[in-house]
mmCIF file of C-alpha atoms in Angstrom:
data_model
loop_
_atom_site.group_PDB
_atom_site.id
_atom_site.type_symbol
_atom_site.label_atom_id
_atom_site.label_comp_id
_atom_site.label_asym_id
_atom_site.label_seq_id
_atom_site.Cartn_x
_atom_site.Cartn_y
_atom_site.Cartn_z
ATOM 1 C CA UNK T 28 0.415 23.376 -40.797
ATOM 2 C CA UNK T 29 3.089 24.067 -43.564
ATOM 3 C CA UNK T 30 1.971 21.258 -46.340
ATOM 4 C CA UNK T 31 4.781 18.923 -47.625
ATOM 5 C CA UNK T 32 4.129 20.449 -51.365
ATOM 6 C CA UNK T 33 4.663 24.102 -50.039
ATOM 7 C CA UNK T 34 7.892 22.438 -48.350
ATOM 8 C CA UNK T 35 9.751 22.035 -51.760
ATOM 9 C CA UNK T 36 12.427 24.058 -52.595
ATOM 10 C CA UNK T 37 12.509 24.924 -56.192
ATOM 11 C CA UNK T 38 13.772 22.012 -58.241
ATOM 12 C CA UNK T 39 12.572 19.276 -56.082
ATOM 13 C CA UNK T 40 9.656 17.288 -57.162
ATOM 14 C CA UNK T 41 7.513 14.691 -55.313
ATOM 15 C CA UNK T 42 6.008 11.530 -56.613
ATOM 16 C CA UNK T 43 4.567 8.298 -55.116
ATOM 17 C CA UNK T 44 5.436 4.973 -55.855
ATOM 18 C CA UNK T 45 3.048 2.315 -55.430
ATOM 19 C CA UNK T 46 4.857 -0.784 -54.371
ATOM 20 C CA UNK T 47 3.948 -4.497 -53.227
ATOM 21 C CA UNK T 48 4.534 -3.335 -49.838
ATOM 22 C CA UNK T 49 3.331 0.369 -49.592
ATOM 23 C CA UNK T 50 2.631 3.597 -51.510
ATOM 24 C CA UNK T 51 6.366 5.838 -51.018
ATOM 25 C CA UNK T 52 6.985 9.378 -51.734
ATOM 26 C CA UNK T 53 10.064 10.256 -53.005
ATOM 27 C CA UNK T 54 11.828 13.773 -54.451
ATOM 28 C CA UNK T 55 13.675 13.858 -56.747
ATOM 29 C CA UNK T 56 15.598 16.810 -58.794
ATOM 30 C CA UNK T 57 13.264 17.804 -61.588
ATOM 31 C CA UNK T 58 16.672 18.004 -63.980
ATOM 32 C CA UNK T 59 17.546 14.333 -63.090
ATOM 33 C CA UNK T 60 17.209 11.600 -66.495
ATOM 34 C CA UNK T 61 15.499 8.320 -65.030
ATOM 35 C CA UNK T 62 18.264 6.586 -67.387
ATOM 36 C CA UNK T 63 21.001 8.168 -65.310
ATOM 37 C CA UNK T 64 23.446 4.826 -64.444
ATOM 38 C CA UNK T 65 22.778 3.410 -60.723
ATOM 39 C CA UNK T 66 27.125 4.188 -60.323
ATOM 40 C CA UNK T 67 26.021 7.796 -60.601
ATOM 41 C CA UNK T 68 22.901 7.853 -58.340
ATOM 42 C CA UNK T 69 22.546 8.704 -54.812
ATOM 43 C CA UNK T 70 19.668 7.486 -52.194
ATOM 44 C CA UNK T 71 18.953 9.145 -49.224
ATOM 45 C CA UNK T 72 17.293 8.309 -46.384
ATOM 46 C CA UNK T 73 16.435 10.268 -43.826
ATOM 47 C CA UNK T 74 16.683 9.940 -39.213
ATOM 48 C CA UNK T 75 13.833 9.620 -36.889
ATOM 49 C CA UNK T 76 11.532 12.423 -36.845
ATOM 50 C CA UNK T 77 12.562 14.018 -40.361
ATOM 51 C CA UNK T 78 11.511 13.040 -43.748
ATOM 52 C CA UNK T 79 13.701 13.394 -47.202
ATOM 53 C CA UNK T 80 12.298 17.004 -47.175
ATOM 54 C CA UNK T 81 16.180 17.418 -45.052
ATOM 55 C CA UNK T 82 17.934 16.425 -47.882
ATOM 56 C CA UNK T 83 16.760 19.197 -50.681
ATOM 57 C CA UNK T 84 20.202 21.569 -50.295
ATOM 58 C CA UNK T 85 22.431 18.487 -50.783
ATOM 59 C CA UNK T 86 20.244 16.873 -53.596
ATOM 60 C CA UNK T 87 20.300 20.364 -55.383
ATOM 61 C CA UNK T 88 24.079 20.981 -54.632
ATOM 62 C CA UNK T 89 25.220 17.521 -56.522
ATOM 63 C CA UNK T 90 26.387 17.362 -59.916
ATOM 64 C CA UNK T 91 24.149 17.839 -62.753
ATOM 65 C CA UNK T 92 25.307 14.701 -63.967
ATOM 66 C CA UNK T 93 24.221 13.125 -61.343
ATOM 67 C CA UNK T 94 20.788 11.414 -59.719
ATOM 68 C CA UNK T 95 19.388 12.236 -56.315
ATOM 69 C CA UNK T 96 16.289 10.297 -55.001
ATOM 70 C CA UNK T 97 15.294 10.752 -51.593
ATOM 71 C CA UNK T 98 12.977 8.458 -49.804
ATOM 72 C CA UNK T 99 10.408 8.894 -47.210
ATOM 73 C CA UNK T 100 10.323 6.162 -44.521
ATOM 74 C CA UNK T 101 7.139 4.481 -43.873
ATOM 75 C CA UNK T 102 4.982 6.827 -41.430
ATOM 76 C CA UNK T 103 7.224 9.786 -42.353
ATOM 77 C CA UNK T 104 6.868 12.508 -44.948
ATOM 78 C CA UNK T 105 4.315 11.845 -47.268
ATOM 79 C CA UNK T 106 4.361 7.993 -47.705
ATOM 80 C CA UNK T 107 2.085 5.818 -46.400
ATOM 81 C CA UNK T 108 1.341 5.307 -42.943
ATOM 82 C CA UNK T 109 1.364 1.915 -41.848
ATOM 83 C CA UNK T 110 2.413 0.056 -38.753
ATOM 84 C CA UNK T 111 5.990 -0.557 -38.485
ATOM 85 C CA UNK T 112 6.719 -4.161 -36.654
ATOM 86 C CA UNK T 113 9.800 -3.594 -34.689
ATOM 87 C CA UNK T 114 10.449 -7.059 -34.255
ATOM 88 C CA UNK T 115 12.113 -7.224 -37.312
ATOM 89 C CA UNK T 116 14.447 -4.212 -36.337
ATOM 90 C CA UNK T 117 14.742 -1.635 -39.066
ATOM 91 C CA UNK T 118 14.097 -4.597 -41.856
ATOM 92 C CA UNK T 119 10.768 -3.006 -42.490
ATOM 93 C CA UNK T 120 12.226 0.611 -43.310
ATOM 94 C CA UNK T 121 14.917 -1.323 -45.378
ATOM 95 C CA UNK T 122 12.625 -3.577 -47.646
ATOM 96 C CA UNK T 123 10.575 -0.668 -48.220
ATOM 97 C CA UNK T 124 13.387 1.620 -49.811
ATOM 98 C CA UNK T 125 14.373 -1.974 -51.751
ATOM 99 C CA UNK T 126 10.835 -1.916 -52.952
ATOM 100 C CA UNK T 127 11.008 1.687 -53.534
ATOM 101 C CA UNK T 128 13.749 0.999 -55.521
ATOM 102 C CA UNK T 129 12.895 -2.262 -57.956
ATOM 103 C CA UNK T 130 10.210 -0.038 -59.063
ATOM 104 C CA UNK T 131 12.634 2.904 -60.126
ATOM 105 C CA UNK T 132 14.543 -0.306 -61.559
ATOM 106 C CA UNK T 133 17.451 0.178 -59.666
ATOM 107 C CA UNK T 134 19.207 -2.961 -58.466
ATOM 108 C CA UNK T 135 21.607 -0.962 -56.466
ATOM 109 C CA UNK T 136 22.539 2.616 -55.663
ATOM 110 C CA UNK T 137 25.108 4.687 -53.609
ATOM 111 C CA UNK T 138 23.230 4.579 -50.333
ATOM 112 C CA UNK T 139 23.260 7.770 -47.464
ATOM 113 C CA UNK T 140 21.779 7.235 -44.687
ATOM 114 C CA UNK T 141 21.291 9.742 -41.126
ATOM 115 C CA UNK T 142 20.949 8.911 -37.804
ATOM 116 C CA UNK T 143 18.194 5.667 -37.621
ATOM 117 C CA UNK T 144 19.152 6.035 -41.763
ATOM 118 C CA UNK T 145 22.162 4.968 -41.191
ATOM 119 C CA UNK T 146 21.007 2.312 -39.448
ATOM 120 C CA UNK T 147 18.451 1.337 -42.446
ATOM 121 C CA UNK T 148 20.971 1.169 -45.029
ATOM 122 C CA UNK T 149 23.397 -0.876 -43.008
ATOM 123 C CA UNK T 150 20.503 -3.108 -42.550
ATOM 124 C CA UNK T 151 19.975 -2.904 -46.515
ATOM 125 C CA UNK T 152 23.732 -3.617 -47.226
ATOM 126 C CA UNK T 153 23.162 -7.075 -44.862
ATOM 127 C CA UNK T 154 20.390 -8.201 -47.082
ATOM 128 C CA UNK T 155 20.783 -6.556 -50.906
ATOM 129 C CA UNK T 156 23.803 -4.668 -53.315
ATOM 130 C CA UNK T 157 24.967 -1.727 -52.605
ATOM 131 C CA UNK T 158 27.690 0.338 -53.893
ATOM 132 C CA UNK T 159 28.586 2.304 -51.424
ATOM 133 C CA UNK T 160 27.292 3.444 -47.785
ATOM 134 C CA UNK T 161 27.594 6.802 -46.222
ATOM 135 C CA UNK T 162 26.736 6.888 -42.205
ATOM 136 C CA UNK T 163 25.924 10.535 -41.633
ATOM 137 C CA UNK T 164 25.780 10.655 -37.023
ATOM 138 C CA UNK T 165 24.443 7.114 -37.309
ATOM 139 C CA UNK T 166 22.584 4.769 -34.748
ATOM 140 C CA UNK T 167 25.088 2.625 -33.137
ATOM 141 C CA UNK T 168 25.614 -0.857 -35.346
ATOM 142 C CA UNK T 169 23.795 -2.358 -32.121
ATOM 143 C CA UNK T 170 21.135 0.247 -31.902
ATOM 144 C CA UNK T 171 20.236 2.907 -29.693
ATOM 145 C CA UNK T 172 20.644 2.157 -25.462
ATOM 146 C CA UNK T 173 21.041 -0.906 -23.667
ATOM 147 C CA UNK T 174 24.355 -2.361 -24.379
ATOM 148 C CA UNK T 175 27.910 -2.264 -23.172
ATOM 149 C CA UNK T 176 30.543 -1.360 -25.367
ATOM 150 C CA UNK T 177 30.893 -5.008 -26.848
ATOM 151 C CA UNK T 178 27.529 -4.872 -27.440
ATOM 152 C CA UNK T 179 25.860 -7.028 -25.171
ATOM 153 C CA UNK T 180 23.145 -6.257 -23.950
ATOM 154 C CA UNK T 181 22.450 -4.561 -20.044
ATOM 155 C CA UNK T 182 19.069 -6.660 -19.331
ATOM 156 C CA UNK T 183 16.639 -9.374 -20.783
ATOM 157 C CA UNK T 184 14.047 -7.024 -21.708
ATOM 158 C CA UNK T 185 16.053 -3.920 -22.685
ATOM 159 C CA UNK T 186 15.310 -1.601 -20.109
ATOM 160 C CA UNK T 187 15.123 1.923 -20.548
ATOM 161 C CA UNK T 188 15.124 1.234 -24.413
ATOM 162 C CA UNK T 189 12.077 1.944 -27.083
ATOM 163 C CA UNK T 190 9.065 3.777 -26.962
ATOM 164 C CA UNK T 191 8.546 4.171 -23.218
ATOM 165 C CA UNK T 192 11.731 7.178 -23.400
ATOM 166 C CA UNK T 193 9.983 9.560 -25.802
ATOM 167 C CA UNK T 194 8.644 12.629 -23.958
ATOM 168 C CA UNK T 195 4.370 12.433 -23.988
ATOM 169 C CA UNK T 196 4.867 16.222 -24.329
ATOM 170 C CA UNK T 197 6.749 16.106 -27.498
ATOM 171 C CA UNK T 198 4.806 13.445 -29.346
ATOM 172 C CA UNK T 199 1.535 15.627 -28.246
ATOM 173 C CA UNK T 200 3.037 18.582 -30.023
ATOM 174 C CA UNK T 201 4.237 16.282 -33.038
ATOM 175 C CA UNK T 202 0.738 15.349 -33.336
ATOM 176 C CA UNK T 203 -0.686 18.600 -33.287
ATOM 177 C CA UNK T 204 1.880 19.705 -36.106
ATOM 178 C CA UNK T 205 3.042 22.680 -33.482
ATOM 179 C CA UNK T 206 5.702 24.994 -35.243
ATOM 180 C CA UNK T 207 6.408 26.835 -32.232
ATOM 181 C CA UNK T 208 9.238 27.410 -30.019
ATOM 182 C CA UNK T 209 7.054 28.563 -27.169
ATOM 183 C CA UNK T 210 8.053 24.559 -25.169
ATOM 184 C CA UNK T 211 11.181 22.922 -24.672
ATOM 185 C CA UNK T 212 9.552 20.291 -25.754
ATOM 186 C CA UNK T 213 7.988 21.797 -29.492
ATOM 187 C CA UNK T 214 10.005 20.346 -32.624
ATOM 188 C CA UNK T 215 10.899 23.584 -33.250
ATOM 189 C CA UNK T 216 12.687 23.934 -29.902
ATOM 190 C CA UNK T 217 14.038 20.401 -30.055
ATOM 191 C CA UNK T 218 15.705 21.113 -33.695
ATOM 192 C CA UNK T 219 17.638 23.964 -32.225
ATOM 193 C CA UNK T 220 19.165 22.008 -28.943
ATOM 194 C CA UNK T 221 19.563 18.809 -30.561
ATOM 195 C CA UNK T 222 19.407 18.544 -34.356
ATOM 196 C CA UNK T 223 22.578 21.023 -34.979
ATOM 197 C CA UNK T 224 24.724 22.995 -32.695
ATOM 198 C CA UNK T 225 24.537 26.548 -31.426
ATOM 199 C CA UNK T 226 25.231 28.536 -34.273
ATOM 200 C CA UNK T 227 23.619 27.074 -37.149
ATOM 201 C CA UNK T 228 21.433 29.637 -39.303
ATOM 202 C CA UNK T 229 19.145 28.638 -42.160
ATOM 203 C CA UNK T 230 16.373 30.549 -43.948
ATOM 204 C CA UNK T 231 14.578 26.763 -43.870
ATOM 205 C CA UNK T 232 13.774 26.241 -40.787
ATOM 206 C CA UNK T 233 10.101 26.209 -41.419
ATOM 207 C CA UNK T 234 10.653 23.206 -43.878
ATOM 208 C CA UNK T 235 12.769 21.294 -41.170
ATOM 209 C CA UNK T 236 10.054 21.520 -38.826
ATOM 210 C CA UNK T 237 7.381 20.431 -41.483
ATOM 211 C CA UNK T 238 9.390 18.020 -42.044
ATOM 212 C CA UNK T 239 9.440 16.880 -38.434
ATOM 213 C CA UNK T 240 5.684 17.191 -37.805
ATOM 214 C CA UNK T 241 5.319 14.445 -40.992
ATOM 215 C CA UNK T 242 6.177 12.202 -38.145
ATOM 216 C CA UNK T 243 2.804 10.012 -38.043
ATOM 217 C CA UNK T 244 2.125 8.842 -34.293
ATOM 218 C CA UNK T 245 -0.767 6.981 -35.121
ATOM 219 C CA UNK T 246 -0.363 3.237 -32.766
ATOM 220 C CA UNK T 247 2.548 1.366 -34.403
ATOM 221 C CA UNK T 248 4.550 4.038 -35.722
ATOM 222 C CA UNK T 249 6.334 6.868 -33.421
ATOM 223 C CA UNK T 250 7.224 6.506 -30.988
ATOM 224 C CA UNK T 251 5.746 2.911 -30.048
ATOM 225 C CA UNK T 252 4.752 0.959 -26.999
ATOM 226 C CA UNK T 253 6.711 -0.123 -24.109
ATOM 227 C CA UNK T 254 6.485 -3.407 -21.300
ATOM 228 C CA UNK T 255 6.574 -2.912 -17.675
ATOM 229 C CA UNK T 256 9.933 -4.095 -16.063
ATOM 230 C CA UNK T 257 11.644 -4.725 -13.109
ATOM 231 C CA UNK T 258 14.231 -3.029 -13.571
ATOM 232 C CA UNK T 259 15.451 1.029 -13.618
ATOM 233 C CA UNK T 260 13.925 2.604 -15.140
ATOM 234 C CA UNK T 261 10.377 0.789 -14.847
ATOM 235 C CA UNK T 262 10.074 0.097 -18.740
ATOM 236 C CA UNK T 263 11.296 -1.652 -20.768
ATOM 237 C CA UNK T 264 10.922 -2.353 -25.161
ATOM 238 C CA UNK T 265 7.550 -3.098 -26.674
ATOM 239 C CA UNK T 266 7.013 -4.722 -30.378
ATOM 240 C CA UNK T 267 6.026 -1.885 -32.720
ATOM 241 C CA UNK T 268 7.060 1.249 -33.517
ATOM 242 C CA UNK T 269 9.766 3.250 -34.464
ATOM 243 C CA UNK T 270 11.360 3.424 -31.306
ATOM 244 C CA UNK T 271 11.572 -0.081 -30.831
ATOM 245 C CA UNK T 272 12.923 -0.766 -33.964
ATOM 246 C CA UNK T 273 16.516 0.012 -32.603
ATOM 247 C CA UNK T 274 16.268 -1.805 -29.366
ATOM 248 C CA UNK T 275 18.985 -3.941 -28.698
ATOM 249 C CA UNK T 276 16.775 -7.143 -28.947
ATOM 250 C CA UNK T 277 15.793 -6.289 -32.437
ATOM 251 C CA UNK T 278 18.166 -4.707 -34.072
ATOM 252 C CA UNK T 279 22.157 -5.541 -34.476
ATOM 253 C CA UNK T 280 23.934 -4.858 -37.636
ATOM 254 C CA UNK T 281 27.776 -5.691 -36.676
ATOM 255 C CA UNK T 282 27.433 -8.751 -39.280
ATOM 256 C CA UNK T 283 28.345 -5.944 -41.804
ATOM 257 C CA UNK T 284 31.985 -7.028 -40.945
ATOM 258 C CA UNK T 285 31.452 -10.455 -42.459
ATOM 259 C CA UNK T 286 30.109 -9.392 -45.720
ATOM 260 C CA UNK T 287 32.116 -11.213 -48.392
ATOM 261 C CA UNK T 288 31.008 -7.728 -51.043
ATOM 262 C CA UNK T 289 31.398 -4.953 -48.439
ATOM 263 C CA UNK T 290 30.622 -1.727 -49.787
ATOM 264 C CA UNK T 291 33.224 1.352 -49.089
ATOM 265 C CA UNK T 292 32.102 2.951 -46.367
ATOM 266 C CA UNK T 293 32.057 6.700 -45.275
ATOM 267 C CA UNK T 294 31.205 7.661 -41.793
ATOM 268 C CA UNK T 295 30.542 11.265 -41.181
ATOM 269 C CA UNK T 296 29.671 12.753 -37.328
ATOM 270 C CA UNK T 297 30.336 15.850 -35.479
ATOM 271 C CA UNK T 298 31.809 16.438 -32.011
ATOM 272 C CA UNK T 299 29.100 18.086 -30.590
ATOM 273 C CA UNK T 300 26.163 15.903 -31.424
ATOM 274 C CA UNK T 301 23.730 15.645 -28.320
ATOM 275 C CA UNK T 302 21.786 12.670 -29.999
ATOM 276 C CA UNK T 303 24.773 9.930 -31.098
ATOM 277 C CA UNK T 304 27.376 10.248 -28.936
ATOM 278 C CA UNK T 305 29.745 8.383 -25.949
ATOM 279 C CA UNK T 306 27.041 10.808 -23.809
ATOM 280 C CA UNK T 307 24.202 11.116 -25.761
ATOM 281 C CA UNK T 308 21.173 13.152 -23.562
ATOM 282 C CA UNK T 309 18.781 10.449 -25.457
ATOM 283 C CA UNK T 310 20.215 7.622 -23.616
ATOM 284 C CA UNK T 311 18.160 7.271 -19.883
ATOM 285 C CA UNK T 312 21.636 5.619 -18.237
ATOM 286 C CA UNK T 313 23.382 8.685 -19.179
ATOM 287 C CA UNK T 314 20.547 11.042 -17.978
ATOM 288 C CA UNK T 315 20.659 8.537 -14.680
ATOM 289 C CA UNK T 316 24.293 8.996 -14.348
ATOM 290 C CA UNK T 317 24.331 12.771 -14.666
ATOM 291 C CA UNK T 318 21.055 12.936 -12.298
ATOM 292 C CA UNK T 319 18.719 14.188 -14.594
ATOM 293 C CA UNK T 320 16.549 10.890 -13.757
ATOM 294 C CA UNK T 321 16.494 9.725 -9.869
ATOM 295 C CA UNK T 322 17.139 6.336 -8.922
ATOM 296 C CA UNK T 323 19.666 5.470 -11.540
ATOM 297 C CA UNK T 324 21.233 1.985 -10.141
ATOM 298 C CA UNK T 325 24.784 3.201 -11.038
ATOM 299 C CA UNK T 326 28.013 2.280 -13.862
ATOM 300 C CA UNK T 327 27.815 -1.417 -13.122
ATOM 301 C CA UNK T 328 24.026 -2.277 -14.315
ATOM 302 C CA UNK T 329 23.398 0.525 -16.109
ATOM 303 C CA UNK T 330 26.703 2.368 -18.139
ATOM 304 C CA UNK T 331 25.560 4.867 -20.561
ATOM 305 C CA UNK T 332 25.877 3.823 -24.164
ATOM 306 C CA UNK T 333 29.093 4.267 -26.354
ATOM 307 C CA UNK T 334 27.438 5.073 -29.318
ATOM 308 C CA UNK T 335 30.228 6.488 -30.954
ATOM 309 C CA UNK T 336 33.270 4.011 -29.888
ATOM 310 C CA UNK T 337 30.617 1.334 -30.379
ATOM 311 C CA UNK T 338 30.732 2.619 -34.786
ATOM 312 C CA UNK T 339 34.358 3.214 -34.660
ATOM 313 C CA UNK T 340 35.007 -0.488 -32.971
ATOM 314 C CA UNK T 341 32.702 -1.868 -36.198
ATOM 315 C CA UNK T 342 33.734 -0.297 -38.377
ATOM 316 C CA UNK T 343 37.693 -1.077 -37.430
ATOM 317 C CA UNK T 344 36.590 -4.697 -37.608
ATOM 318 C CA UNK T 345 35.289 -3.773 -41.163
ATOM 319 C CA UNK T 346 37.971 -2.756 -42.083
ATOM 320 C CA UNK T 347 39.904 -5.568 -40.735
ATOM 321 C CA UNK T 348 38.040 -7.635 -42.594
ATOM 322 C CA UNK T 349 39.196 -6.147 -46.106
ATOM 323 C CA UNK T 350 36.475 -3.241 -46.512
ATOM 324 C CA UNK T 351 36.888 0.223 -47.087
ATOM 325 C CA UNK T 352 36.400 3.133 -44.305
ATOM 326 C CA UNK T 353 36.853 6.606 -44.050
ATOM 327 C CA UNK T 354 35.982 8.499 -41.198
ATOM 328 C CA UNK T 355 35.207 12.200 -41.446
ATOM 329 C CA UNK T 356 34.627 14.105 -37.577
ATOM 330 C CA UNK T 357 33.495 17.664 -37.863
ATOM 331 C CA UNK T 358 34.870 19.928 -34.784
ATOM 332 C CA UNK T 359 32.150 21.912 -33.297
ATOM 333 C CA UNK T 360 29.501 20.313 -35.306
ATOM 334 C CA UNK T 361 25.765 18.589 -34.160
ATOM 335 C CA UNK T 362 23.675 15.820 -35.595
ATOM 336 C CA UNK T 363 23.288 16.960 -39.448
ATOM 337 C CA UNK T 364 26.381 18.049 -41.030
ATOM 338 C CA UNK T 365 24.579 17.909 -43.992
ATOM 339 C CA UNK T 366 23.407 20.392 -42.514
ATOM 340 C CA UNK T 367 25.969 22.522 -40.810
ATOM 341 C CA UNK T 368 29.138 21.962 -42.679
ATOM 342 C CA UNK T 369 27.497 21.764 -46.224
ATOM 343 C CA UNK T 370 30.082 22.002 -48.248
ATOM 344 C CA UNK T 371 32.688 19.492 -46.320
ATOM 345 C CA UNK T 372 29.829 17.164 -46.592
ATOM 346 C CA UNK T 373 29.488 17.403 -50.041
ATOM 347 C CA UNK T 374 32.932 17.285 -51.041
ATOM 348 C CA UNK T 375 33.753 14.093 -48.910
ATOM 349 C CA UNK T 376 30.630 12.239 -50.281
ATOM 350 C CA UNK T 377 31.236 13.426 -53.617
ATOM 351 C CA UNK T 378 34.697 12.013 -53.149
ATOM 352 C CA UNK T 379 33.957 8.314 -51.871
ATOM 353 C CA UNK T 380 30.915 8.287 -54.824
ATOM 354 C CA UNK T 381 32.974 8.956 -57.678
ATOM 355 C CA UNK T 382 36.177 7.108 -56.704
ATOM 356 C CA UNK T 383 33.464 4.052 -56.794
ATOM 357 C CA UNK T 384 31.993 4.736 -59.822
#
């Protein structure tokens, strides 16, 4: 297995933090002064299944005058593996990048957060300073399945939602830190269908599935436990874990629209993402509905998720409410523009960062 060290591109560096709450790894650029202003700093945090190790080519593309400081999620990358209570929704990822952060001594940042990220640093902007937010593909403000447009919520235990979806098959190859693309199911193979769009060619590849196999799937982390339930699909959301974090029970962070500081916002998502969409092949009532899982109870009990409309319909209300949005929607792109469309990316967020500072 490719070691996170050996993952580094060349002017990355690594370092742990020992906080009050857990040890973190961050990178950092190796050029980057500690006593670089928090206006001129960037944090980014990574999606499910990834660590920060996906953010090296944007951290080295950014100004010189600049700071980038990318944080590894608890049970991700190279920080420390603990038990994530899901309960609390994504509060725990959030309070450990604050923690992260005090000890850098940085009362607030620019924050950039993908997919569950995004979700994470709206959660952070709910409960400390921020300067600004950018929403690369991110979880729906009220999380991922289970909810009608509005956001309420299908059923009383949120079924379908959490750790009973993952595939056994993929979290078995997760845990045996397979790099191959001999499965469907291998995080290799899963990168290409789902991660970007047909099309995308990288000479890192190796690195992003490294970075996928730092997924820890020890009890508690990914992908978490499930209940039984009465209704379709048989399951419903457990307590721990990471996919139960996002659960509709858990997690809801719409009360970003009633901030009285609201950070500007930038939201940033491609048309051809298969993971956070109006259709998203991660949502079981949209597998149901397209018959890829039998017994789906039909459109009345069990719609498949507007992910997308459900941002949009925030975020309008956001800016309703006197904050700051732009919305940038890559044609023909997947679920890391980062990624993909490197250079769009990095001029729009280089554009809503310094306009703040």
């Amino acid at each position: 297995m490719t070691s996170i060290q050996d993952s580094l591109l060349e002017g990355v560096t690594a370092r742990v933090l020992d906080t009050p709450r857990l040890r973190v790894n961050i990178l950092e650029r190796a050029s980057d002064a500690a006593t670089t202003p928090a206006e001129r700093t960037i944090v980014f945090v990574h999606g499910n299944v990834s660590s920060a190790l996906f953010w090296q080519e944007t951290m080295l593309a950014l100004p010189a005058d600049m700071r980038a400081i990318a944080v590894d999620l608890r049970g991700f990358g190279d920080t420390e593996v603990l038990p994530v209570d899901a309960t609390r929704g994504l509060s725990d990822f959030s309070d450990d990048v604050h923690a992260a952060l005090k000890v850098l001594g940085l009362e607030t940042a620019h924050l950039v957060g993908w997919s569950m990220g995004g979700g994470v640093v709206m959660q952070y902007a709910l409960d400390h300073p921020s300067l600004s937010l950018t929403l690369q593909a991110p979880v729906s403000p009220y999380g991922f399945g289970g909810t009608r447009t509005d956001g309420s919520r299908l059923s009383d235990d949120d079924a379908g939602c959490g750790g009973g979806g993952a595939n056994a098959d993929f979290v078995a190859r997760l845990r045996q830190g397979d790099t191959s693309a001999d499965a469907a199911t291998s995080p290799r193979s899963v990168f290409r269908a789902t991660y970007v769009a047909p099309g995308y060619e990288t000479d890192h590849e190796d690195i992003w599935v490294a970075s996928m196999n730092s997924t820890a799937t020890e009890p508690g982390n990914y992908p978490g436990d499930s209940a039984e339930s009465t209704n379709w699909p048989g399951f419903g959301a457990g307590r721990v874990g990471v996919l139960n974090t996002m659960v509709p029970k858990y997690f809801n962070v719409s009360p970003i629209t009633s901030l009285a500081t609201k950070p500007p916002i930038l939201w940033v998502h491609g048309t051809a993402d298969a993971i956070v969409s109006d259709a998203s092949f991660f949502d079981l009532n949209h597998l149901g509905a397209v018959g890829a899982i039998p017994g789906w109870p039909g459109e009345a009990v069990a719609p498949a998720q507007q992910m997308v409309t459900q941002t949009r319909n925030v975020l309008s209300a956001y800016r309703d409410a006197g904050g700051t949005v732009t919305e940038l929607v890559l044609e023909g792109v997947g679920h890391s523009p980062h990624l993909e469309r490197p250079d769009e990316f990095l001029a729009a967020l280089l554009a809503h960062v310094v306009c703040q500072a």
